[in-house]
Coordinates of C-alpha atoms in Angstrom, one line a residue:
Chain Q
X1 CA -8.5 -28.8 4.4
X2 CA -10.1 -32.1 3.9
X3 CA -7.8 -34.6 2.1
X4 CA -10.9 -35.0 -0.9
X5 CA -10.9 -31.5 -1.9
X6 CA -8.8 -31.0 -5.3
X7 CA -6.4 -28.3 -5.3
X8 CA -7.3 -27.1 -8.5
X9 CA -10.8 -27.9 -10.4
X10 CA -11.5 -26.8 -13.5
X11 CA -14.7 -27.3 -15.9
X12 CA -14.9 -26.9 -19.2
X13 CA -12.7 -23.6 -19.1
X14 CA -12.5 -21.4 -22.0
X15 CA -10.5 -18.2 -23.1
X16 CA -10.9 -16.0 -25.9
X17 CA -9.0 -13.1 -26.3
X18 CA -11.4 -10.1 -27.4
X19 CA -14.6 -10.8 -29.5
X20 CA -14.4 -13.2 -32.5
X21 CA -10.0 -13.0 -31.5
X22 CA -7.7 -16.2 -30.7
X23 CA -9.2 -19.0 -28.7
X24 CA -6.2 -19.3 -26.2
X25 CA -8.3 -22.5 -24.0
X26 CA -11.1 -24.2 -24.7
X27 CA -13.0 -27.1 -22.7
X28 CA -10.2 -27.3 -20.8
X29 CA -11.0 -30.1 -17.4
X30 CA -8.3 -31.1 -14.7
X31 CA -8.5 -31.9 -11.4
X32 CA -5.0 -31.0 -9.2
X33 CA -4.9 -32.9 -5.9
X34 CA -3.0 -32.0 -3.3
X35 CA 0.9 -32.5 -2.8
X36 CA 1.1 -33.3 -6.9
X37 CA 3.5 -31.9 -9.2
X38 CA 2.1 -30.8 -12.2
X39 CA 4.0 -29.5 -15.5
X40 CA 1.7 -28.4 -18.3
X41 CA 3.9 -29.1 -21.3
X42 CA 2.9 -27.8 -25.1
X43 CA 4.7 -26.2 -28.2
X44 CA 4.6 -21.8 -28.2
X45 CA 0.7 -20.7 -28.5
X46 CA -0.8 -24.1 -26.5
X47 CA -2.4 -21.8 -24.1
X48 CA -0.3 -23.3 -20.9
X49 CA 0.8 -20.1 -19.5
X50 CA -3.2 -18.8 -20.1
X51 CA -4.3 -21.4 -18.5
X52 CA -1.9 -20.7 -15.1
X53 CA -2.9 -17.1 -15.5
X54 CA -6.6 -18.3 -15.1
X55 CA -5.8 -20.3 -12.5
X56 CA -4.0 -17.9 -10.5
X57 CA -6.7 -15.4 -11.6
X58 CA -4.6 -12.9 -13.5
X59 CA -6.6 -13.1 -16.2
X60 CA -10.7 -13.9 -16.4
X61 CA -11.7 -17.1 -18.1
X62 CA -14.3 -16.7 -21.2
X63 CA -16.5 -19.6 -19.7
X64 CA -16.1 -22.4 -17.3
X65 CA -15.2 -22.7 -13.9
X66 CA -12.2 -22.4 -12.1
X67 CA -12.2 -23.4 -8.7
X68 CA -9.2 -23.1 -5.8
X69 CA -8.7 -24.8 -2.7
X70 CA -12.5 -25.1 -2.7
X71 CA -13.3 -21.5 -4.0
X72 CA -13.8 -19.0 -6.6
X73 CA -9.9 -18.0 -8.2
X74 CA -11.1 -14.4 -6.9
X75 CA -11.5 -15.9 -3.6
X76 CA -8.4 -17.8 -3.5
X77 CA -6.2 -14.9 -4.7
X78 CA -7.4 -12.5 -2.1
X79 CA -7.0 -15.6 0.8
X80 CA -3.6 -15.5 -0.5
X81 CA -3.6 -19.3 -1.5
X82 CA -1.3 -19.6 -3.9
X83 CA 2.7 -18.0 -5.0
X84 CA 3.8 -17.3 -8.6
X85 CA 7.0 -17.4 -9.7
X86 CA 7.8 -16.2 -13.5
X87 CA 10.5 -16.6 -16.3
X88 CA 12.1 -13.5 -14.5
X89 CA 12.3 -13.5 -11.2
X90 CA 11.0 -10.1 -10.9
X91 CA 13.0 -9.2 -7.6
X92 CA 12.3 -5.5 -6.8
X93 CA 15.6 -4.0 -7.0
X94 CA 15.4 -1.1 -4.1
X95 CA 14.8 -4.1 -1.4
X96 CA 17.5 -6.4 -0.3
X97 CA 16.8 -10.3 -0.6
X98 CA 15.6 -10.6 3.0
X99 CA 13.1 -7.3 2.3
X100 CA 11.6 -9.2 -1.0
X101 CA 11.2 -12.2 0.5
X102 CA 9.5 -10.4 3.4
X103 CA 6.9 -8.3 0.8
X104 CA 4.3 -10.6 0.9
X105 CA 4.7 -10.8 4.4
X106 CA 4.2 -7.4 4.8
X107 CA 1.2 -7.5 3.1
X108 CA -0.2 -10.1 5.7
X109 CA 0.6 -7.8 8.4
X110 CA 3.0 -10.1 10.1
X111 CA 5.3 -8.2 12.8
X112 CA 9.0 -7.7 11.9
X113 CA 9.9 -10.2 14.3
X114 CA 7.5 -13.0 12.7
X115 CA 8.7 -11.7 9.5
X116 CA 12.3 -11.7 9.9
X117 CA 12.5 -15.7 11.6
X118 CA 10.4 -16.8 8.0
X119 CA 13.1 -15.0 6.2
X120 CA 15.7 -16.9 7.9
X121 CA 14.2 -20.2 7.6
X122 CA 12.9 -19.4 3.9
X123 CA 16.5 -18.5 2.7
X124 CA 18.0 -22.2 4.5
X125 CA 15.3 -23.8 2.2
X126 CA 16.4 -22.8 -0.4
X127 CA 19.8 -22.3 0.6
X128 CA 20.6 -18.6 0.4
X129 CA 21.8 -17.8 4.2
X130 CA 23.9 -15.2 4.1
X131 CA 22.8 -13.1 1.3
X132 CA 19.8 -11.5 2.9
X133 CA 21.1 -8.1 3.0
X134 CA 22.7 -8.4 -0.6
X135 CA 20.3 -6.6 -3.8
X136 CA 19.3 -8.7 -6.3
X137 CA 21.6 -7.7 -8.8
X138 CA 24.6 -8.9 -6.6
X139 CA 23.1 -12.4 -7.5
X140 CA 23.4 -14.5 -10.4
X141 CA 20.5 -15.3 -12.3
X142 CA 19.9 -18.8 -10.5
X143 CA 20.4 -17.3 -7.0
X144 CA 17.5 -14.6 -8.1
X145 CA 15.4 -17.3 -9.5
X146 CA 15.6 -19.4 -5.4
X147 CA 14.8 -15.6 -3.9
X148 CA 11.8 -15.9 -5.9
X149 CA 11.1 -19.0 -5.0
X150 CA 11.5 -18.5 -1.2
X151 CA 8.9 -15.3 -2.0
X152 CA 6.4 -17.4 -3.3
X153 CA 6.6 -19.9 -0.4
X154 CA 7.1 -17.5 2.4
X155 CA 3.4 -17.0 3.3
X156 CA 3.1 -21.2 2.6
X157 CA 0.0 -20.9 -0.3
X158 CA -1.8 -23.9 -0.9
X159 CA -0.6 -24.0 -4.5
X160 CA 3.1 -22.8 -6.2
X161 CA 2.4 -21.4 -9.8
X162 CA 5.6 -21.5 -11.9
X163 CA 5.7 -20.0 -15.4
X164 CA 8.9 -21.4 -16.9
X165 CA 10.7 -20.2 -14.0
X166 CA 14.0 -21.7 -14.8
X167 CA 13.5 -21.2 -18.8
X168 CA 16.1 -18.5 -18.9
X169 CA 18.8 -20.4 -17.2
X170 CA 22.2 -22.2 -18.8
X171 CA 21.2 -26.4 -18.4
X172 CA 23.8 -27.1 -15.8
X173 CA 22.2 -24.1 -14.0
X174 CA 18.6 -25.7 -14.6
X175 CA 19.0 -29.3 -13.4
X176 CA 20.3 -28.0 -10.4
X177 CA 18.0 -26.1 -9.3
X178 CA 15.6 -28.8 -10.9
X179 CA 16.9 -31.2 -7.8
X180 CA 16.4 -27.8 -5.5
X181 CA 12.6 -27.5 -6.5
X182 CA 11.7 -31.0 -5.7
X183 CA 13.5 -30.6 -2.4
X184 CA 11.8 -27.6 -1.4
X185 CA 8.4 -29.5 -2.7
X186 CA 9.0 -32.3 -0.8
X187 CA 10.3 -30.4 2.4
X188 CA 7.3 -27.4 1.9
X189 CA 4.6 -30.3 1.3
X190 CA 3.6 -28.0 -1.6
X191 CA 1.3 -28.6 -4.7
X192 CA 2.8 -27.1 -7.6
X193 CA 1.7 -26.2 -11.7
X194 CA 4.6 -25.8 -13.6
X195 CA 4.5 -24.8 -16.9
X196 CA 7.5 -25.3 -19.4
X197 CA 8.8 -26.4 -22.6
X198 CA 11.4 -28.9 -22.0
X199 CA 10.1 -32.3 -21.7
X200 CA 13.1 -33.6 -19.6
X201 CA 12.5 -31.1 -17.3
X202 CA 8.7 -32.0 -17.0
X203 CA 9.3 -35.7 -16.8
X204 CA 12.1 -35.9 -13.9
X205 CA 9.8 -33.2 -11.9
X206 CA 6.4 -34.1 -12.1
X207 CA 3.6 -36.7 -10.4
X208 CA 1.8 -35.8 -14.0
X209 CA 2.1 -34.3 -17.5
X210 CA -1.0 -32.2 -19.2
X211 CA 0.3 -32.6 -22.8
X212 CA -1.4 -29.4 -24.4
X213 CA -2.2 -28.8 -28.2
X214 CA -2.3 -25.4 -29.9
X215 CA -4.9 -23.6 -31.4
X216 CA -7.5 -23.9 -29.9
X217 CA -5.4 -24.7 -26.4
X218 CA -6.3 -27.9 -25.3
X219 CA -5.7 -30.8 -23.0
X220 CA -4.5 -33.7 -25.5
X221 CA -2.9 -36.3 -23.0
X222 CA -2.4 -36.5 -19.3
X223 CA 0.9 -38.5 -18.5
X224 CA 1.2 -40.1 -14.9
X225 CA 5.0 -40.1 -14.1
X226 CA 5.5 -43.3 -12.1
X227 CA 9.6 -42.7 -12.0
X228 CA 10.3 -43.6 -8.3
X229 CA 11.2 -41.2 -5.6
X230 CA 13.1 -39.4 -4.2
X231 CA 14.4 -38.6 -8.0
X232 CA 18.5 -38.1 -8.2
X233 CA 21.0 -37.4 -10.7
X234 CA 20.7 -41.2 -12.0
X235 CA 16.6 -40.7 -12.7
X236 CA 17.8 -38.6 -16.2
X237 CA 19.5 -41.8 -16.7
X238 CA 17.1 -44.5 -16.2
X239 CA 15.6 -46.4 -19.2
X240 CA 12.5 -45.6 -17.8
X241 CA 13.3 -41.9 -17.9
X242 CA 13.6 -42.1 -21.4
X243 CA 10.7 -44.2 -22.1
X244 CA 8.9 -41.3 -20.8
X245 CA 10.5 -38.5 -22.6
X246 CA 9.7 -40.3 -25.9
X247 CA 6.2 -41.0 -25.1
X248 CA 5.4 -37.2 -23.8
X249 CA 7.1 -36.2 -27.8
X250 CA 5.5 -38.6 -29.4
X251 CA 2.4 -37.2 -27.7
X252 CA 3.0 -33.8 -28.3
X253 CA 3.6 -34.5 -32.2
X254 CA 0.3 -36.3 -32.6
X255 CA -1.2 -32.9 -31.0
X256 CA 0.2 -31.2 -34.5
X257 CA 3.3 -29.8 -33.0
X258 CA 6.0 -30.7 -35.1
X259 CA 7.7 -27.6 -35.5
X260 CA 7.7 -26.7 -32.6
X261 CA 8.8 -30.3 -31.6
X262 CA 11.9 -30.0 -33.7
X263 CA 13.1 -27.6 -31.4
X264 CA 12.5 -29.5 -28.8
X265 CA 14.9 -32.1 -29.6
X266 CA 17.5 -30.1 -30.2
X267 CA 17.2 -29.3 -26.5
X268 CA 16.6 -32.8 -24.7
Chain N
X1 CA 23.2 -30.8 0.0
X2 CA 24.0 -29.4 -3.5
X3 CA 27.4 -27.3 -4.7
X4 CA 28.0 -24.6 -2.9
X5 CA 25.7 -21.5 -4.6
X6 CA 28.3 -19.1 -7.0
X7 CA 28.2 -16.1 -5.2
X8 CA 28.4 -13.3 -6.8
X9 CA 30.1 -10.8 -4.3
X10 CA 29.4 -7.2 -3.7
X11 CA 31.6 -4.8 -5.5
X12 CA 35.2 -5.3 -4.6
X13 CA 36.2 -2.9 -1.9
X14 CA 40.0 -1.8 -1.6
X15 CA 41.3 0.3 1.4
X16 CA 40.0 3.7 1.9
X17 CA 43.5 5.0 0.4
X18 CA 42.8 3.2 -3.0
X19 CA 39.8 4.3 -3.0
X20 CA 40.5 7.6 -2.6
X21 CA 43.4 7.6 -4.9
X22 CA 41.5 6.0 -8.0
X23 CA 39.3 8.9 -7.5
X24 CA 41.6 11.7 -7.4
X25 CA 42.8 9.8 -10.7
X26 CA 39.4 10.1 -12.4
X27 CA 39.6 13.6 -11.6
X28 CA 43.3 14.2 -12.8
X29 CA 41.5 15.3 -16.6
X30 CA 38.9 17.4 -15.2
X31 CA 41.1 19.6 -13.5
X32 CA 43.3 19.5 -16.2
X33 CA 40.8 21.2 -18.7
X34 CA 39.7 23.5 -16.3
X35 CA 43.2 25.0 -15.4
X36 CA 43.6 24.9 -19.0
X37 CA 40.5 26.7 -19.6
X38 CA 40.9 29.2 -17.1
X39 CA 44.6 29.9 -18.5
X40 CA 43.7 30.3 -22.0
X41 CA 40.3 33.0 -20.4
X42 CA 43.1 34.7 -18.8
X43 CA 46.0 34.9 -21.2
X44 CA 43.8 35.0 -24.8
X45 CA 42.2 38.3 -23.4
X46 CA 44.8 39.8 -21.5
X47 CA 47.4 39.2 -24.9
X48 CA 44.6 39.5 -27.6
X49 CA 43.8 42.8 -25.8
X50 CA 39.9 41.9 -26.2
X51 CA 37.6 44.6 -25.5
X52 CA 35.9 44.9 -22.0
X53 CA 32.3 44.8 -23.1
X54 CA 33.2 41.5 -24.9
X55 CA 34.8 39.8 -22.1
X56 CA 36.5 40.7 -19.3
X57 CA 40.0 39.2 -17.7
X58 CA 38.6 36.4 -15.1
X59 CA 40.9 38.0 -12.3
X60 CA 39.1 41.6 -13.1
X61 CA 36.1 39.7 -12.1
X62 CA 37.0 37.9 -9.1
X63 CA 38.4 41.0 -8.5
X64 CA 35.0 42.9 -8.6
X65 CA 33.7 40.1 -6.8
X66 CA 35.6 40.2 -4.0
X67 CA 35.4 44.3 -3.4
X68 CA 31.6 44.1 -3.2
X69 CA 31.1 40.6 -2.1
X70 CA 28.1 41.0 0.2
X71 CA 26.1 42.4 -2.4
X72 CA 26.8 39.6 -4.7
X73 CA 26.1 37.1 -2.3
X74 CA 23.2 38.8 -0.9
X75 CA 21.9 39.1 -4.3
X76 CA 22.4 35.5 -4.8
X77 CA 20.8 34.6 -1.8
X78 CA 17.9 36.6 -2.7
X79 CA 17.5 34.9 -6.1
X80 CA 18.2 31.7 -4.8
X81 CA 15.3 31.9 -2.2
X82 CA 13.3 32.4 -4.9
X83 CA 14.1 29.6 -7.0
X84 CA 14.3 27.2 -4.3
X85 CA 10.7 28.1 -3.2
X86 CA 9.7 27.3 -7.0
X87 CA 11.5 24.2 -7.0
X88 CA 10.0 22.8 -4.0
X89 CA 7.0 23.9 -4.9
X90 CA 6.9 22.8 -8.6
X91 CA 8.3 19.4 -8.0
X92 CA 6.1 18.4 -5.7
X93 CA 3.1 19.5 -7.4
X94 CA 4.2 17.4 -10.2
X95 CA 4.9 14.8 -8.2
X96 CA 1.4 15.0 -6.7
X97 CA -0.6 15.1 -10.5
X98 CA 1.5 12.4 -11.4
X99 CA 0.4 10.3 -8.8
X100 CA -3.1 11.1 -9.2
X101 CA -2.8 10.9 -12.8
X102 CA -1.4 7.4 -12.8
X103 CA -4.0 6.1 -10.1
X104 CA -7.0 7.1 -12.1
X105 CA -6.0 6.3 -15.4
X106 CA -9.1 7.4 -17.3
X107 CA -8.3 11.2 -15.9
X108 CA -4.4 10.9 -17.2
X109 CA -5.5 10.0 -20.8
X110 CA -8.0 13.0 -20.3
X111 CA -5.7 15.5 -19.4
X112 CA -2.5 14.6 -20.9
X113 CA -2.5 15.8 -23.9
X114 CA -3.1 18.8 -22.9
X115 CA -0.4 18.9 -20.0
X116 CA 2.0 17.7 -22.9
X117 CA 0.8 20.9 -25.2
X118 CA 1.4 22.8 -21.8
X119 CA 5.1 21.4 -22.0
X120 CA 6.1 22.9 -25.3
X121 CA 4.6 26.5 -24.1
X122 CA 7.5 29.4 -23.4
X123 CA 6.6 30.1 -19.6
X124 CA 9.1 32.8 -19.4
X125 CA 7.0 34.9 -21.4
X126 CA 4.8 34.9 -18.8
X127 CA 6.7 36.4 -16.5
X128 CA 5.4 40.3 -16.9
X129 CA 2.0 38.7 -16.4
X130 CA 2.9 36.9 -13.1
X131 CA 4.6 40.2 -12.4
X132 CA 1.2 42.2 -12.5
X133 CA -0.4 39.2 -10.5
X134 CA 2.1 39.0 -7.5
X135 CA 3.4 42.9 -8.0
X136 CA 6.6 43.6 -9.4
X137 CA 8.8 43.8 -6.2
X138 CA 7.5 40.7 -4.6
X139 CA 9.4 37.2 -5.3
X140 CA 6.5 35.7 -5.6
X141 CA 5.9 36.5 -9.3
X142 CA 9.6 34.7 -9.6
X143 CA 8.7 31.7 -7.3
X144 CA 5.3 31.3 -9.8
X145 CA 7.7 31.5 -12.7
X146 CA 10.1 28.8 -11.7
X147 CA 7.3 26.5 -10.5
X148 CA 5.4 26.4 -13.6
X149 CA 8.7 26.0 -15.6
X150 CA 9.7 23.1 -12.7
X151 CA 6.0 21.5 -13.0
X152 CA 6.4 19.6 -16.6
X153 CA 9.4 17.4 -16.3
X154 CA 9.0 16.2 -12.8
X155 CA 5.3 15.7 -13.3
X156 CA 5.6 13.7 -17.0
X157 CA 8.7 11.9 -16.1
X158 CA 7.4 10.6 -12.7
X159 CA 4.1 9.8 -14.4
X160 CA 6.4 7.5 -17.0
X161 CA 7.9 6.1 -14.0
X162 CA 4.7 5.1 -12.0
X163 CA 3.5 3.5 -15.3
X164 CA 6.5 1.8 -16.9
X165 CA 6.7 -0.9 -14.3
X166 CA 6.6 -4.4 -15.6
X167 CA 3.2 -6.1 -15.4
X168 CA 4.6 -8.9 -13.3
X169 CA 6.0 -7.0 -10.6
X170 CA 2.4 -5.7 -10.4
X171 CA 1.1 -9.2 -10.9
X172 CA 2.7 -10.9 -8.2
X173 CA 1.5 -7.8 -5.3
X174 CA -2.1 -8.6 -6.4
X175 CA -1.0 -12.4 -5.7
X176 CA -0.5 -11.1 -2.1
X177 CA -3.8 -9.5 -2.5
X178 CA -2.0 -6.2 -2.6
X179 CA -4.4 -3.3 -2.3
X180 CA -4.2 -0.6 -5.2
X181 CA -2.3 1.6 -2.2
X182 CA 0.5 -0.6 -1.2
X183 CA 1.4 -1.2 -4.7
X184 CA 2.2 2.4 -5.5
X185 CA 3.6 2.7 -2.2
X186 CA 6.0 -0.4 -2.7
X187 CA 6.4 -1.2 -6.0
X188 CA 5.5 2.3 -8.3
X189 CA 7.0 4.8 -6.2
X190 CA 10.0 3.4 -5.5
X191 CA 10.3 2.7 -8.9
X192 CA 10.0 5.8 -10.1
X193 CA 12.3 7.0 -8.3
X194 CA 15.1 7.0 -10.8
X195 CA 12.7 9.3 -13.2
X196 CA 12.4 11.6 -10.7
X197 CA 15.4 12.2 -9.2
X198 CA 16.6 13.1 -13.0
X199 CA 13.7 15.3 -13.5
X200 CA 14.8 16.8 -10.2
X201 CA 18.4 17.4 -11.5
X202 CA 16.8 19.5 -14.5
X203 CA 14.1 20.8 -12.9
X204 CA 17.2 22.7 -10.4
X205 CA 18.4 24.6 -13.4
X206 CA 15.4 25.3 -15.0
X207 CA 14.5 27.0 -11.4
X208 CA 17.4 28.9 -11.3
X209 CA 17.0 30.5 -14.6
X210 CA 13.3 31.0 -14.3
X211 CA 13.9 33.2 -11.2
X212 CA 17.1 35.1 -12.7
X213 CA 15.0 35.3 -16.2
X214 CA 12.1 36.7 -14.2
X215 CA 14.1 39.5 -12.5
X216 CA 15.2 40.7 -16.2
X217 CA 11.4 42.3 -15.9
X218 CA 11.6 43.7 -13.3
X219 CA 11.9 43.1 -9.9
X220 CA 13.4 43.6 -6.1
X221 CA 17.1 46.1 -6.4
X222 CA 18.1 43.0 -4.2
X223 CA 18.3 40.2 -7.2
X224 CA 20.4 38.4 -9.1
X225 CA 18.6 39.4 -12.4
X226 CA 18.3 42.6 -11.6
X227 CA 22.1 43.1 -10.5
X228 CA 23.2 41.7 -13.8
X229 CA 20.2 43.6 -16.3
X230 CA 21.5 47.0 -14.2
X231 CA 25.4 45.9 -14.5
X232 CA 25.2 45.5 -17.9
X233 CA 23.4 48.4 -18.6
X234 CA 25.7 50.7 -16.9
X235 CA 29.1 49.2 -19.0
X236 CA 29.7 47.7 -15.3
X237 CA 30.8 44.7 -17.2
X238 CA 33.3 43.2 -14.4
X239 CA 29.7 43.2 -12.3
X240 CA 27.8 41.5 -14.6
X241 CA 29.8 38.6 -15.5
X242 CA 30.7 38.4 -11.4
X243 CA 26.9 37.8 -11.1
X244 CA 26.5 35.8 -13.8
X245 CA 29.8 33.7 -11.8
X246 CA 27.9 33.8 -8.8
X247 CA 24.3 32.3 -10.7
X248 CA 26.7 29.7 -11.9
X249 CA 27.9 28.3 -9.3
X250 CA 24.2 28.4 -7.0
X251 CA 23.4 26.7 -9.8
X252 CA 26.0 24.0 -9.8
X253 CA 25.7 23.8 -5.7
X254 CA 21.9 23.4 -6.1
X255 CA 22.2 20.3 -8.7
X256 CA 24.9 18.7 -6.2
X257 CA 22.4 18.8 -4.0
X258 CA 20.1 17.2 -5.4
X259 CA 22.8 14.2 -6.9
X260 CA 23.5 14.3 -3.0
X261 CA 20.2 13.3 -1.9
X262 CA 19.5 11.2 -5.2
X263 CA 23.2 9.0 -4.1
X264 CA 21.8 8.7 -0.5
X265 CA 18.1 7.6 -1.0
X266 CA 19.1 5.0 -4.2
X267 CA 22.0 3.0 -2.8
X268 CA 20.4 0.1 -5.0
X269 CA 20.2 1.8 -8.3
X270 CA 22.3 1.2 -11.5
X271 CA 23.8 4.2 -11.3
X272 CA 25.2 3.7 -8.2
X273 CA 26.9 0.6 -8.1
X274 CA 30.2 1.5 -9.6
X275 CA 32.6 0.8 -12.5
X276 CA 33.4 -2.4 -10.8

């Protein structure tokens, strides 16, 4: 893959669910390049987890074009380019942890050998050894949450979809595994779309920031994150850090969020 | 590196001993009630002086048993074969419409209404007909019987099995460009599984009375049903209920079977992870 080719290039994307029904994206334009760290950020109803469904086609776009690693979403989903990882970790409870991370192995066709070595260095990265023959329910809700992780990275897709994946976790839990993520990004040399609600969580993670407004969904801002690397337990308390975090919420309250904002705040 | 992960350990294992001795404690009531039971059987009708044709002493019974136990368990046997053979047969044709069903949706929201109007049908009432289709002596009429009456609940609760898995789970195996087969091999089956094993579990007693219910009209001197029908008949009421005894526990030996194989093949589920 040629450095110049955009992970991720979208034109002018719409959704619309069902005729005349809610306009979930409209003219929606971003360019992903490899290696970046993207959070889409928005109040309930923005359209954010649409728009990674479209990318990752799981759902068709109404208009526009979506294009991955160079090709049709179709395309990219059937080369296998890219690994979700949702709110839940949706762990399939009759496999053990090595046996789920090996599913999409399987699917490749890799022999148990191959498939059993990726395990073992998939469950270092994200520091699970030991627990491959433990079921998911033997784990806490974090641990799942890294066995899903180590899932979606296992056949090493160009690009890491995460729908809120840590959104059901306690805080301490979360900025843990907040550290973990950019880690394994760093280590994996992935490119990764992240969506979520918490703007602390998108500011320490991300290269950049789509700010997203509700009804119709659309891009409002696009923050570049020029916090310096690698990012520690000090970067939440940097002035800079919080520089940031205001200007993403002020942004997302010019995009007519307030309500949602209040939240929000509660939370950072 | 970060803090060490909070494991959350597999269920606590004591010494086999414990083990066994927390069990035989869970069982300390159950055994309890039925010495209890069995004692007040004994000693209500015995003192009460309650007439034979009501219900006999249990040691009269066992008594009867005993003197003409090959022909009970013969008899037994004989229905059992029958019931079995509906069972197998039965479950896995619903198994098999369930899987079709679910792959071509359009054809499962053709047929099942009807299939659920099918469910709410008496089927023992058909067994004089399947007796004039398979002949009155033969066990086939009995295996048709406990098929059809097996069919339903493995074939609708499999079918809610295949299709009540969360669209994620499904999601992420077309992520790996899962084709249509590998996602009801890996994902729909085995999570179905649960459904069907309790399906299963009813579908071994509905067997067992389809077959006994289908001797009642009519069928080889060698049955169950017939043995109790001809018992009764005859004011051999000692037989009856010594059939009936014998029904009962097949009955109870065929559902631990099926627990048997349900505890083997689904380590991982719920319901067998312990109190722990």
């Amino acid at each position: 893959m040629s450095e110049r080719t955009p992970v991720v290039s979208l034109r002018n994307v719409h959704k619309q669910f069902g005729r005349g029904g809610v306009v979930a994206l409209e003219g929606i334009d971003l360019e992903v390049e490899a290696g970046e760290f993207i959070s889409l950020i928005g109040p309930s109803g923005c359209g954010k987890s649409t728009l990674l469904r479209v990318v990752g086609d799981l759902t068709d776009p109404s208009g526009g074009e979506v294009v991955v690693n160079g090709k049709p979403a179709r395309k990219a989903r059937i080369d296998r380019d890219y690994g979700i990882v949702f709110q839940d970790a949706v762990l399939y409870d009759w496999r053990t942890v090595a046996k789920n991370i090996a599913l999409p192995l399987e699917m490749l066709g890799w022999d148990r050998k191959r498939r059993a070595q990726r395990v073992e260095e998939m469950l270092e990265l994200v520091e699970l050894s030991g627990f491959e023959s433990h079921h998911p329910w033997q784990l806490s809700g974090g641990m799942q949450q890294r066995v899903a992780i180590a899932r979606a990275l296992s056949f090493d897709p160009a690009l890491l979809l995460m729908d809120e994946p840590f959104g059901a976790l306690d805080e301490m839990t979360r900025e843990r595994l907040n550290m973990e993520l950019l880690r394994i990004w760093e280590q994996a040399e992935s490119t990764i779309l992240f969506v979520t609600h918490s703007i602390a969580e998108a500011v320490f993670l991300s290269t950049r920031i789509v700010v997203m407004s509700p009804r119709p969904g659309r891009i409002s801002d696009i923050v570049a994150v020029d916090l310096p690397r690698p990012r520690s337990v000090e970067t939440r308390e940097e002035p800079r850090f919080f520089e940031l975090v205001t200007q993403v919420r002020e942004l997302l309250r010019a995009g007519g969020a307030e309500a949602a904002i209040e939240a929000e705040e509660v939370e950072a | 590196m970060s803090t060490a992960p909070t494991a959350v350990q597999p269920l606590p294992r004591g010494s086999l001993a414990q083990s066994v001795g927390r069990r035989a404690r869970d069982w300390v009531p159950a055994v309890l009630v039925f010495v209890v039971g069995i004692t007040l059987w004994e000693g209500l009708v015995r003192g009460l002086d309650v007439e034979r044709f009501l219900l006999p002493p249990l040691s009269d019974i066992l008594q009867t048993f005993w003197d003409s136990r090959d022909t009970f368990v013969s008899a037994g046997w004989f229905t059992f074969k029958e019931a079995l053979g509906g069972f197998v047969l039965g479950s896995l044709a619903g198994i098999v419409v369930a899987l079709v069903l679910a792959r071509w949706r359009p054809l499962g929201s053709a047929l099942m209404p009807y299939a659920i109007a099918a469910n709410a049908i008496p089927i023992i009432a058909f067994a004089p007909i399947t007796n004039n289709w398979f002949g009155i002596l033969s066990p086939a009429s009995k295996i048709v019987i406990a098929a059809v009456i097996c069919f339903f609940p493995v074939m609708i609760n499999t079918l809610r099995g295949l299709t009540s898995v969360p669209p994620e789970a499904v999601e992420l195996m077309r992520s790996y460009a899962a084709r249509e087969r590998d996602i009801f091999r890996r994902v729909r089956f085995p999570h179905a599984l649960p459904f069907i094993f309790s399906a299963l579990k009813v579908a071994t007693v509905l067997a067992m009375i389809g077959a006994i219910v289908g001797d009642y009209f009519g069928g080889s001197d060698q049955a169950l049903g017939i043995l109790i029908r001809r018992s009764a008949g005859i004011f051999a009421f000692e037989e009856a209920w010594a059939a009936i005894l014998v029904a009962c526990v097949l009955g109870i030996v065929f559902y631990g079977m099926v627990a048997l194989v349900e505890r083997l093949t689904m380590g991982w589920h719920v319901s067998a992870r312990g109190k722990e």
